[in-house]
Amino acid sequence: YADMEKIRTDAGAVHMKTLPPGIAVWLATIAHIRHMHTDYEKLLSEGYDRDSARFFVIEQTNIVLTRWRATRLLDADDEEE
């Protein structure tokens, strides 16, 4: 639950206001997990571009989503919303 408040705040950010609430929450959740619970930032600092870094942390992201009992997971073949 420690992550919930940050995700809720991010989902309500100005750039998310035009999105349906469910999509805003999903995107905020994925971004939060990516930045706080994976090696994403480390990969960026090592010179990987954003898309490559995102690809390499899909498995770590899905592990967190599963631990959080999410009903949806990331798929490497899906386009990012």
mmCIF file of N, CA and C in Angstrom, residues 2-59:
data_model
loop_
_atom_site.group_PDB
_atom_site.id
_atom_site.type_symbol
_atom_site.label_atom_id
_atom_site.label_comp_id
_atom_site.label_asym_id
_atom_site.label_seq_id
_atom_site.Cartn_x
_atom_site.Cartn_y
_atom_site.Cartn_z
ATOM 1 N N ALA A 2 2.128 1.135 0.257
ATOM 2 C CA ALA A 2 2.996 2.308 0.293
ATOM 3 C C ALA A 2 3.056 2.984 -1.074
ATOM 4 N N ASP A 3 2.864 2.241 -2.124
ATOM 5 C CA ASP A 3 2.943 2.780 -3.477
ATOM 6 C C ASP A 3 1.636 3.426 -3.936
ATOM 7 N N MET A 4 0.556 3.098 -3.283
ATOM 8 C CA MET A 4 -0.776 3.491 -3.745
ATOM 9 C C MET A 4 -0.955 5.004 -3.841
ATOM 10 N N GLU A 5 -0.509 5.746 -2.848
ATOM 11 C CA GLU A 5 -0.713 7.189 -2.848
ATOM 12 C C GLU A 5 0.036 7.858 -3.994
ATOM 13 N N LYS A 6 1.256 7.428 -4.250
ATOM 14 C CA LYS A 6 2.037 7.986 -5.352
ATOM 15 C C LYS A 6 1.372 7.683 -6.693
ATOM 16 N N ILE A 7 0.891 6.468 -6.859
ATOM 17 C CA ILE A 7 0.220 6.091 -8.108
ATOM 18 C C ILE A 7 -1.051 6.904 -8.288
ATOM 19 N N ARG A 8 -1.811 7.069 -7.227
ATOM 20 C CA ARG A 8 -3.054 7.847 -7.298
ATOM 21 C C ARG A 8 -2.761 9.294 -7.685
ATOM 22 N N THR A 9 -1.726 9.862 -7.091
ATOM 23 C CA THR A 9 -1.335 11.236 -7.418
ATOM 24 C C THR A 9 -0.908 11.341 -8.876
ATOM 25 N N ASP A 10 -0.086 10.413 -9.316
ATOM 26 C CA ASP A 10 0.392 10.439 -10.704
ATOM 27 C C ASP A 10 -0.751 10.248 -11.701
ATOM 28 N N ALA A 11 -1.710 9.416 -11.361
ATOM 29 C CA ALA A 11 -2.849 9.180 -12.259
ATOM 30 C C ALA A 11 -3.712 10.434 -12.399
ATOM 31 N N GLY A 12 -3.662 11.307 -11.414
ATOM 32 C CA GLY A 12 -4.428 12.550 -11.472
ATOM 33 C C GLY A 12 -3.647 13.733 -12.003
ATOM 34 N N ALA A 13 -2.441 13.493 -12.496
ATOM 35 C CA ALA A 13 -1.601 14.583 -13.014
ATOM 36 C C ALA A 13 -2.255 15.244 -14.224
ATOM 37 N N VAL A 14 -1.880 16.469 -14.469
ATOM 38 C CA VAL A 14 -2.469 17.260 -15.550
ATOM 39 C C VAL A 14 -2.411 16.531 -16.893
ATOM 40 N N HIS A 15 -1.273 15.907 -17.212
ATOM 41 C CA HIS A 15 -1.159 15.248 -18.516
ATOM 42 C C HIS A 15 -1.995 13.974 -18.618
ATOM 43 N N MET A 16 -2.580 13.525 -17.516
ATOM 44 C CA MET A 16 -3.432 12.324 -17.528
ATOM 45 C C MET A 16 -4.923 12.676 -17.505
ATOM 46 N N LYS A 17 -5.251 13.943 -17.298
ATOM 47 C CA LYS A 17 -6.652 14.365 -17.107
ATOM 48 C C LYS A 17 -7.562 14.029 -18.279
ATOM 49 N N THR A 18 -7.031 13.972 -19.481
ATOM 50 C CA THR A 18 -7.883 13.706 -20.640
ATOM 51 C C THR A 18 -8.119 12.213 -20.871
ATOM 52 N N LEU A 19 -7.417 11.382 -20.123
ATOM 53 C CA LEU A 19 -7.555 9.931 -20.284
ATOM 54 C C LEU A 19 -8.675 9.391 -19.409
ATOM 55 N N PRO A 20 -9.297 8.301 -19.824
ATOM 56 C CA PRO A 20 -10.250 7.637 -18.927
ATOM 57 C C PRO A 20 -9.520 7.212 -17.653
ATOM 58 N N PRO A 21 -10.187 7.251 -16.499
ATOM 59 C CA PRO A 21 -9.525 6.933 -15.232
ATOM 60 C C PRO A 21 -8.805 5.589 -15.218
ATOM 61 N N GLY A 22 -9.386 4.564 -15.791
ATOM 62 C CA GLY A 22 -8.759 3.245 -15.792
ATOM 63 C C GLY A 22 -7.425 3.234 -16.531
ATOM 64 N N ILE A 23 -7.359 3.958 -17.633
ATOM 65 C CA ILE A 23 -6.116 4.030 -18.398
ATOM 66 C C ILE A 23 -5.083 4.862 -17.647
ATOM 67 N N ALA A 24 -5.528 5.965 -17.052
ATOM 68 C CA ALA A 24 -4.605 6.812 -16.287
ATOM 69 C C ALA A 24 -3.992 6.031 -15.126
ATOM 70 N N VAL A 25 -4.800 5.255 -14.430
ATOM 71 C CA VAL A 25 -4.288 4.462 -13.307
ATOM 72 C C VAL A 25 -3.326 3.392 -13.807
ATOM 73 N N TRP A 26 -3.657 2.720 -14.901
ATOM 74 C CA TRP A 26 -2.777 1.693 -15.464
ATOM 75 C C TRP A 26 -1.422 2.290 -15.848
ATOM 76 N N LEU A 27 -1.427 3.390 -16.572
ATOM 77 C CA LEU A 27 -0.181 4.016 -16.997
ATOM 78 C C LEU A 27 0.638 4.512 -15.810
ATOM 79 N N ALA A 28 -0.026 5.096 -14.824
ATOM 80 C CA ALA A 28 0.678 5.557 -13.622
ATOM 81 C C ALA A 28 1.268 4.379 -12.853
ATOM 82 N N THR A 29 0.541 3.280 -12.800
ATOM 83 C CA THR A 29 1.020 2.084 -12.101
ATOM 84 C C THR A 29 2.250 1.514 -12.794
ATOM 85 N N ILE A 30 2.178 1.372 -14.104
ATOM 86 C CA ILE A 30 3.308 0.820 -14.856
ATOM 87 C C ILE A 30 4.527 1.724 -14.717
ATOM 88 N N ALA A 31 4.326 3.020 -14.844
ATOM 89 C CA ALA A 31 5.455 3.952 -14.715
ATOM 90 C C ALA A 31 6.063 3.878 -13.322
ATOM 91 N N HIS A 32 5.225 3.811 -12.307
ATOM 92 C CA HIS A 32 5.720 3.746 -10.936
ATOM 93 C C HIS A 32 6.533 2.467 -10.713
ATOM 94 N N ILE A 33 5.991 1.352 -11.130
ATOM 95 C CA ILE A 33 6.711 0.078 -10.977
ATOM 96 C C ILE A 33 8.036 0.145 -11.721
ATOM 97 N N ARG A 34 7.980 0.629 -12.940
ATOM 98 C CA ARG A 34 9.186 0.693 -13.770
ATOM 99 C C ARG A 34 10.286 1.504 -13.077
ATOM 100 N N HIS A 35 9.925 2.659 -12.537
ATOM 101 C CA HIS A 35 10.921 3.548 -11.931
ATOM 102 C C HIS A 35 11.341 3.128 -10.527
ATOM 103 N N MET A 36 10.444 2.519 -9.775
ATOM 104 C CA MET A 36 10.721 2.244 -8.363
ATOM 105 C C MET A 36 11.047 0.786 -8.043
ATOM 106 N N HIS A 37 10.660 -0.142 -8.909
ATOM 107 C CA HIS A 37 10.780 -1.561 -8.571
ATOM 108 C C HIS A 37 11.538 -2.391 -9.603
ATOM 109 N N THR A 38 12.174 -1.725 -10.574
ATOM 110 C CA THR A 38 12.930 -2.460 -11.598
ATOM 111 C C THR A 38 14.288 -1.789 -11.806
ATOM 112 N N ASP A 39 15.054 -2.337 -12.710
ATOM 113 C CA ASP A 39 16.365 -1.781 -13.061
ATOM 114 C C ASP A 39 16.286 -0.722 -14.158
ATOM 115 N N TYR A 40 15.103 -0.203 -14.425
ATOM 116 C CA TYR A 40 14.891 0.754 -15.512
ATOM 117 C C TYR A 40 15.830 1.957 -15.425
ATOM 118 N N GLU A 41 15.870 2.609 -14.283
ATOM 119 C CA GLU A 41 16.729 3.802 -14.126
ATOM 120 C C GLU A 41 18.203 3.445 -14.324
ATOM 121 N N LYS A 42 18.603 2.294 -13.825
ATOM 122 C CA LYS A 42 19.988 1.846 -13.988
ATOM 123 C C LYS A 42 20.317 1.647 -15.468
ATOM 124 N N LEU A 43 19.394 1.024 -16.194
ATOM 125 C CA LEU A 43 19.609 0.803 -17.621
ATOM 126 C C LEU A 43 19.734 2.128 -18.373
ATOM 127 N N LEU A 44 18.885 3.084 -18.029
ATOM 128 C CA LEU A 44 18.977 4.400 -18.662
ATOM 129 C C LEU A 44 20.323 5.047 -18.380
ATOM 130 N N SER A 45 20.776 4.932 -17.127
ATOM 131 C CA SER A 45 22.059 5.543 -16.763
ATOM 132 C C SER A 45 23.238 4.851 -17.444
ATOM 133 N N GLU A 46 23.033 3.606 -17.857
ATOM 134 C CA GLU A 46 24.075 2.874 -18.576
ATOM 135 C C GLU A 46 24.054 3.149 -20.074
ATOM 136 N N GLY A 47 23.108 3.977 -20.518
ATOM 137 C CA GLY A 47 23.074 4.377 -21.912
ATOM 138 C C GLY A 47 22.013 3.725 -22.779
ATOM 139 N N TYR A 48 21.188 2.858 -22.198
ATOM 140 C CA TYR A 48 20.105 2.262 -22.983
ATOM 141 C C TYR A 48 19.074 3.341 -23.305
ATOM 142 N N ASP A 49 18.488 3.251 -24.499
ATOM 143 C CA ASP A 49 17.405 4.185 -24.813
ATOM 144 C C ASP A 49 16.147 3.730 -24.075
ATOM 145 N N ARG A 50 15.172 4.618 -24.022
ATOM 146 C CA ARG A 50 13.946 4.373 -23.254
ATOM 147 C C ARG A 50 13.247 3.082 -23.659
ATOM 148 N N ASP A 51 13.070 2.866 -24.960
ATOM 149 C CA ASP A 51 12.350 1.678 -25.411
ATOM 150 C C ASP A 51 13.091 0.391 -25.072
ATOM 151 N N SER A 52 14.412 0.395 -25.219
ATOM 152 C CA SER A 52 15.202 -0.792 -24.875
ATOM 153 C C SER A 52 15.125 -1.072 -23.380
ATOM 154 N N ALA A 53 15.272 -0.028 -22.577
ATOM 155 C CA ALA A 53 15.201 -0.201 -21.125
ATOM 156 C C ALA A 53 13.836 -0.741 -20.723
ATOM 157 N N ARG A 54 12.789 -0.213 -21.336
ATOM 158 C CA ARG A 54 11.435 -0.712 -21.030
ATOM 159 C C ARG A 54 11.302 -2.189 -21.392
ATOM 160 N N PHE A 55 11.840 -2.568 -22.536
ATOM 161 C CA PHE A 55 11.775 -3.964 -22.957
ATOM 162 C C PHE A 55 12.457 -4.868 -21.932
ATOM 163 N N PHE A 56 13.632 -4.468 -21.465
ATOM 164 C CA PHE A 56 14.402 -5.312 -20.559
ATOM 165 C C PHE A 56 13.814 -5.410 -19.153
ATOM 166 N N VAL A 57 12.874 -4.538 -18.803
ATOM 167 C CA VAL A 57 12.280 -4.627 -17.458
ATOM 168 C C VAL A 57 10.847 -5.160 -17.469
ATOM 169 N N ILE A 58 10.388 -5.638 -18.613
ATOM 170 C CA ILE A 58 9.021 -6.179 -18.678
ATOM 171 C C ILE A 58 8.837 -7.319 -17.675
ATOM 172 N N GLU A 59 9.777 -8.238 -17.623
ATOM 173 C CA GLU A 59 9.632 -9.376 -16.711
ATOM 174 C C GLU A 59 9.592 -8.911 -15.253
#
